[in-house]
XYZ file of C-alpha atoms in Angstrom:
318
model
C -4.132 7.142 -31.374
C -2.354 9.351 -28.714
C -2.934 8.769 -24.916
C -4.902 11.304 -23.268
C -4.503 12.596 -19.947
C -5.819 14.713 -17.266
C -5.055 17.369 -15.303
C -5.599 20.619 -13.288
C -4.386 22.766 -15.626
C -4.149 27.246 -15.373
C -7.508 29.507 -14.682
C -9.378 31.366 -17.114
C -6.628 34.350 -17.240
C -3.893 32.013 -18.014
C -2.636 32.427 -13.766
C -1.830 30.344 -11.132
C -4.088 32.414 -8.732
C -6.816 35.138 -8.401
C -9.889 33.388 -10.786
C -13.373 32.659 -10.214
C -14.384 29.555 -8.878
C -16.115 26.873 -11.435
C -14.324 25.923 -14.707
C -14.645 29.702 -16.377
C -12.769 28.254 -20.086
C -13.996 24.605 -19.831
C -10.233 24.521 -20.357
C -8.866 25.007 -16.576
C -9.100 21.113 -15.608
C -9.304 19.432 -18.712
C -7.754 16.064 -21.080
C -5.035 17.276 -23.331
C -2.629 14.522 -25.298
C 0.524 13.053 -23.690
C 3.774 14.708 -23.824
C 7.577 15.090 -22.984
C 7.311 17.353 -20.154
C 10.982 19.135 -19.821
C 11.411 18.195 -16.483
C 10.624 14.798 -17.371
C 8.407 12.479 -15.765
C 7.906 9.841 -13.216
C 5.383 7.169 -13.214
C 3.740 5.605 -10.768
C 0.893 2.695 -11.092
C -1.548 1.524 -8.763
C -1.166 -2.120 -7.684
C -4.601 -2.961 -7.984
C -6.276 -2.572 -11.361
C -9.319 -1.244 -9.361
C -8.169 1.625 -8.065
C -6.205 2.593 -11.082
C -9.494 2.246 -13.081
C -11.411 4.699 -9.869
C -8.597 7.243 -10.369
C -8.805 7.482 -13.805
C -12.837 7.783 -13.408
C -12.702 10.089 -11.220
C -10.560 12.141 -13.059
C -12.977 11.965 -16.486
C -15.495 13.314 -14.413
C -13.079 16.224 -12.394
C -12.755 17.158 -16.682
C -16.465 17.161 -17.409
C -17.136 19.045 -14.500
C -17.814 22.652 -15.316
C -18.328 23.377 -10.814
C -14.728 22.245 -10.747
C -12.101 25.179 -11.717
C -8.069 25.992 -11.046
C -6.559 27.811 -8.186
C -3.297 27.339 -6.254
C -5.112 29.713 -3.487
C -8.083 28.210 -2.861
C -6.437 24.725 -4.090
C -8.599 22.569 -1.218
C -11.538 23.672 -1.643
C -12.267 20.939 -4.140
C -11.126 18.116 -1.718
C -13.532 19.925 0.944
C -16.701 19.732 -0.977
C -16.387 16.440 -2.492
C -15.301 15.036 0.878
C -19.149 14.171 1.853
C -19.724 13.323 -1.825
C -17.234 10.053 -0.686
C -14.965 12.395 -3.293
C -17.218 11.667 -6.825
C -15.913 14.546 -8.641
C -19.203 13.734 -10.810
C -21.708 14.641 -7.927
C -20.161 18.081 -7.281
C -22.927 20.843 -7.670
C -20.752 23.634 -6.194
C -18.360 26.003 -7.618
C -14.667 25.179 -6.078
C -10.902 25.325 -7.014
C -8.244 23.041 -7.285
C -4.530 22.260 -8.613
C -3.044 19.505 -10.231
C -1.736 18.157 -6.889
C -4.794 18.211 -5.229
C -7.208 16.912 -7.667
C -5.214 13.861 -7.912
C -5.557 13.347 -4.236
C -8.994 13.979 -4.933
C -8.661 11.150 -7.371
C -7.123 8.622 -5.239
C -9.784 9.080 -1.937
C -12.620 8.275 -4.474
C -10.414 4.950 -5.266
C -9.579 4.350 -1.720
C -6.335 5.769 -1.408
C -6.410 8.019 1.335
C -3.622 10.327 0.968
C -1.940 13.262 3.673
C -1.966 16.837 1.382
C 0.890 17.251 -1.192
C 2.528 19.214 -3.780
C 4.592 18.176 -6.435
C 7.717 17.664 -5.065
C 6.476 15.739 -2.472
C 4.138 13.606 -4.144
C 6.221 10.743 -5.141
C 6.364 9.832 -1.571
C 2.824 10.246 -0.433
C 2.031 7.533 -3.316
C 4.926 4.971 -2.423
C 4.128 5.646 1.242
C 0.775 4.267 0.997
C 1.695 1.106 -0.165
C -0.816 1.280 -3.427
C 1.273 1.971 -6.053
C 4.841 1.263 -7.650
C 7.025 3.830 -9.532
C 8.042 2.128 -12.863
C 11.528 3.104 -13.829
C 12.825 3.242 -17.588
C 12.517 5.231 -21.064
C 9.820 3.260 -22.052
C 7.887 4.550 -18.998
C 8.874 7.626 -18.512
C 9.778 9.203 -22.012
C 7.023 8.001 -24.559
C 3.204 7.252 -23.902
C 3.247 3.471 -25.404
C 3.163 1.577 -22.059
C 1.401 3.545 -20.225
C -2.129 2.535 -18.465
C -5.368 3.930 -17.702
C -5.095 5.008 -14.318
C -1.243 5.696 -14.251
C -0.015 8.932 -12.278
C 2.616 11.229 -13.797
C 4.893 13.547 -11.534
C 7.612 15.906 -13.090
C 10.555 15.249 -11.357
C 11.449 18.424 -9.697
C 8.472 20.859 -8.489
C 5.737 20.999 -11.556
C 2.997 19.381 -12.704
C 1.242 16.141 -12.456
C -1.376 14.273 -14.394
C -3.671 11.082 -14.220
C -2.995 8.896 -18.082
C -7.069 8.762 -19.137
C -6.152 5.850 -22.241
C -3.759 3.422 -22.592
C -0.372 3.337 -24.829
C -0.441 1.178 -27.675
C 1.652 -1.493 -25.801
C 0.108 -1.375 -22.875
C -1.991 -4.656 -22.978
C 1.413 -6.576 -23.664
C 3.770 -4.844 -21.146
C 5.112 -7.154 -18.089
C 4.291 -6.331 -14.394
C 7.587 -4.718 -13.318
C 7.382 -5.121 -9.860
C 5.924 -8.993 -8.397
C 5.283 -9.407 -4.469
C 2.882 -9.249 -1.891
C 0.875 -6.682 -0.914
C -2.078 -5.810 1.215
C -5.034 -7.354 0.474
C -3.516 -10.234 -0.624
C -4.427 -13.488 1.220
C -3.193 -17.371 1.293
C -0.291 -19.663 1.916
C 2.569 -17.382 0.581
C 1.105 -14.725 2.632
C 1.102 -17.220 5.429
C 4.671 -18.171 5.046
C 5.886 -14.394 5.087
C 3.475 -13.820 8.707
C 5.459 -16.772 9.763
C 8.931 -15.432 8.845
C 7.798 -12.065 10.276
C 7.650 -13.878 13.520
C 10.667 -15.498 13.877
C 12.262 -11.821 13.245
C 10.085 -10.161 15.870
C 7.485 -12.874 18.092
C 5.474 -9.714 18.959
C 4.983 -8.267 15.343
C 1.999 -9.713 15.081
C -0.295 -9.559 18.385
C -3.642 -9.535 16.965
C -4.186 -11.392 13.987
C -0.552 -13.681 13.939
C -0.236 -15.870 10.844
C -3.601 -15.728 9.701
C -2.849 -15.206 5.972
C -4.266 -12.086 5.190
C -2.029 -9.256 4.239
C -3.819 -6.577 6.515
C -3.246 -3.422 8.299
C -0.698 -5.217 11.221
C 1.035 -7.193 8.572
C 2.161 -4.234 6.195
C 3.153 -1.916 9.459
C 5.117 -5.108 10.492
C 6.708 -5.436 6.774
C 7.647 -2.186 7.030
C 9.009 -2.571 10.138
C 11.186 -4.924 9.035
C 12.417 -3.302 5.866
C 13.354 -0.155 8.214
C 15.263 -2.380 10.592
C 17.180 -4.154 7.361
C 17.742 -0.600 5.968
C 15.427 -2.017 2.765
C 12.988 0.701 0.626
C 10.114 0.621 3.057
C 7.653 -0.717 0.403
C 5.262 -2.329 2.442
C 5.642 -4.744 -0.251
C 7.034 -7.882 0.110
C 9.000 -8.075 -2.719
C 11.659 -10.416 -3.702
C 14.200 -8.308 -1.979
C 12.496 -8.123 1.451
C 11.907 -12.148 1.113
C 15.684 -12.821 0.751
C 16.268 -11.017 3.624
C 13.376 -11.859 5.908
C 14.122 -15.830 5.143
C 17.996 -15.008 5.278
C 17.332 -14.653 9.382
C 17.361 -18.493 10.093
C 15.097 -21.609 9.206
C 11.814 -21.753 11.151
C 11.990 -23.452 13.883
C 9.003 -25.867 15.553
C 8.163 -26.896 19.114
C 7.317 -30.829 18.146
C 4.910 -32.092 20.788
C 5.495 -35.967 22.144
C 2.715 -36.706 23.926
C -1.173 -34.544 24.192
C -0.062 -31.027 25.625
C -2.515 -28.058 27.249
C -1.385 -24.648 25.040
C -1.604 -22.228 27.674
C -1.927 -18.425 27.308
C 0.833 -17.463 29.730
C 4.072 -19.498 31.129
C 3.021 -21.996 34.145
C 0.152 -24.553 35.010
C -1.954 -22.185 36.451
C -2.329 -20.049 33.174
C -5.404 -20.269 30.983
C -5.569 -23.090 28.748
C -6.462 -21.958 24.874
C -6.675 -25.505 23.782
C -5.121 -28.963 23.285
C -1.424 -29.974 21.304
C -1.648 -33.502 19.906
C 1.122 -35.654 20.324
C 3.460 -34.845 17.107
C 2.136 -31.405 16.491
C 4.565 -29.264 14.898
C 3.601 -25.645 16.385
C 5.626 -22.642 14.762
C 8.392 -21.762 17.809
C 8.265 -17.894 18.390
C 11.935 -17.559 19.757
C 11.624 -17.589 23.128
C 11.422 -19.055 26.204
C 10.822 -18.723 29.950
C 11.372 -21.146 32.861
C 8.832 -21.794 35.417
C 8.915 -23.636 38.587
C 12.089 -25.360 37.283
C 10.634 -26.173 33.566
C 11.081 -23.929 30.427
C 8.031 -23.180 28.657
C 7.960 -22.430 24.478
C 6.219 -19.624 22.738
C 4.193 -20.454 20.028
C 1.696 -19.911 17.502
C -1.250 -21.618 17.822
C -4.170 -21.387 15.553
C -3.089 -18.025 14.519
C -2.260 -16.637 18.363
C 0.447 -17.302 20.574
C 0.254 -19.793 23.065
C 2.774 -21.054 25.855
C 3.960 -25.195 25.876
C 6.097 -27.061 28.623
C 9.534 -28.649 27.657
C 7.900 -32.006 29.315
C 6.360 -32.962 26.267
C 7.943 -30.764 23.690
C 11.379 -30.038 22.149
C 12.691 -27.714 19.439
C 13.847 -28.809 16.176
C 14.823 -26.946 12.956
């Protein structure tokens, strides 16, 4: 059976401009089967299933809709009316316009992804920018419909068209996951372990949250951070690249407590005390240190913030 897809498409007069709004052919945004498009495609898939699933909803309904029609010129005015509609191309009751480009931006707000207006050529880095999807490289990807997924994104690969894959390929339930790390949204140890690397790079990285093990909002700006100060792809993914790198820095290093210690929230006695460091407590050392009144005091994480310990009843060890 051949993979369907979706798409803003021409308006009624077979133009890129000057129609009526609505869908005049039933024809203008509509499913049509997969093909080789001569400027060849690139693929891109959302990292959660989710959203792919959202996208691809979305853009069933965008087809069904007869209030939804094509126009480079008034190209928007889809985006604008299904805005309060929390972008349900389903629940839109007024004649509007759109274009390929902008529909599936349309597509990806209803699924979450909240996108910065593109065309074509530029919409290969809107998606990777986000963070939400990957680009899957290779014939089998990008020159037959086989392994392709519900929810998958098309782009031509110079100034075009672009399409949302509405079935999958034949192999798609056996295909691999081409690209494995973490990403946002993700929570646990490993996530844990990277927060903790991310701090031995850069103590501040992480001011609010620290190594709390959930891949938010501060942890992917830090990742990315860090992949634009290693000259890496800036992902926001931390992939096995980025790891090798990150953990290529130096071992973690820990401030080992000998004796029941006051963490304090600034260097000195007469700084706030955030709690108490059992003797042997191995507290994740931040990389620097400050002396006070004749005594160095250690950054450190502590219970997910930073803290401050004196060198009286600490040392560093790797």
């Amino acid at each position: 059976m051949a993979v369907k897809i979706g798409s803003a498409r021409i308006d009624e007069n077979g133009h890129a401009t000057g129609g009526k709004a609505g869908d005049q052919t039933g024809k203008e945004v509509s499913r049509q089967n997969w093909y080789k498009h001569a400027k060849g495609w690139r693929v891109f898939r959302a990292k959660v299933a989710t959203v792919a699933a959202k996208i691809a909803q979305d853009m069933d309904w965008a087809c069904d809709n007869i209030h939804i029609g094509y126009d480079q010129g008034q190209r928007l005015t889809l985006y604008n009316v299904s805005k309060p509609l929390d972008f349900n191309c389903k629940a839109v009751k007024t004649n509007c316009e759109t274009d390929c480009s902008a529909l599936v931006r349309v597509c990806c707000a209803y699924a979450g992804v909240m996108l910065p207006n593109f065309r074509t050529p530029t919409e290969p880095k809107a998606l990777l920018d986000s963070g939400a999807f990957v680009e899957l490289t290779g014939a089998k990807y990008t020159d037959t419909s086989v392994y392709l997924k519900r929810g998958d994104i098309l782009v031509t690969k110079t100034q075009g068209h672009t399409v949302v894959v509405l079935s999958d390929g034949s192999k798609a339930g056996v295909d691999v996951a081409p690209v494995a790390g973490l990403s946002r949204g993700d929570k646990g140890n490993k996530v844990k372990e990277m927060q903790r690397a991310l701090l031995v790079w850069n103590p501040d990285c992480l001011p609010k949250f620290g190594a709390d093990g959930d891949f938010g909002a501060e942890t992917e700006k830090a990742l990315k951070a860090y992949q634009t100060a290693a000259r890496l792809p800036i992902t926001g993914v931390y992939d096995d690249a980025t790891r090798k790198a990150l953990t290529g820095i130096g071992a973690p290093e820990w401030a080992v407590t000998t004796g029941d210690i006051n963490v304090r929230s600034a260097p000195g006695i007469d700084a706030r005390v955030l709690g108490i460091a059992r003797n042997g407590s191995r507290l994740l050392y931040q990389g620097e240190s400050k002396e006070v009144d004749g005594r160095l005091w250690y950054l450190v994480e502590y219970h997910g913030v930073n803290g401050w310990i004196s060198s009286k009843f600490s040392h560093i060890e790797k």
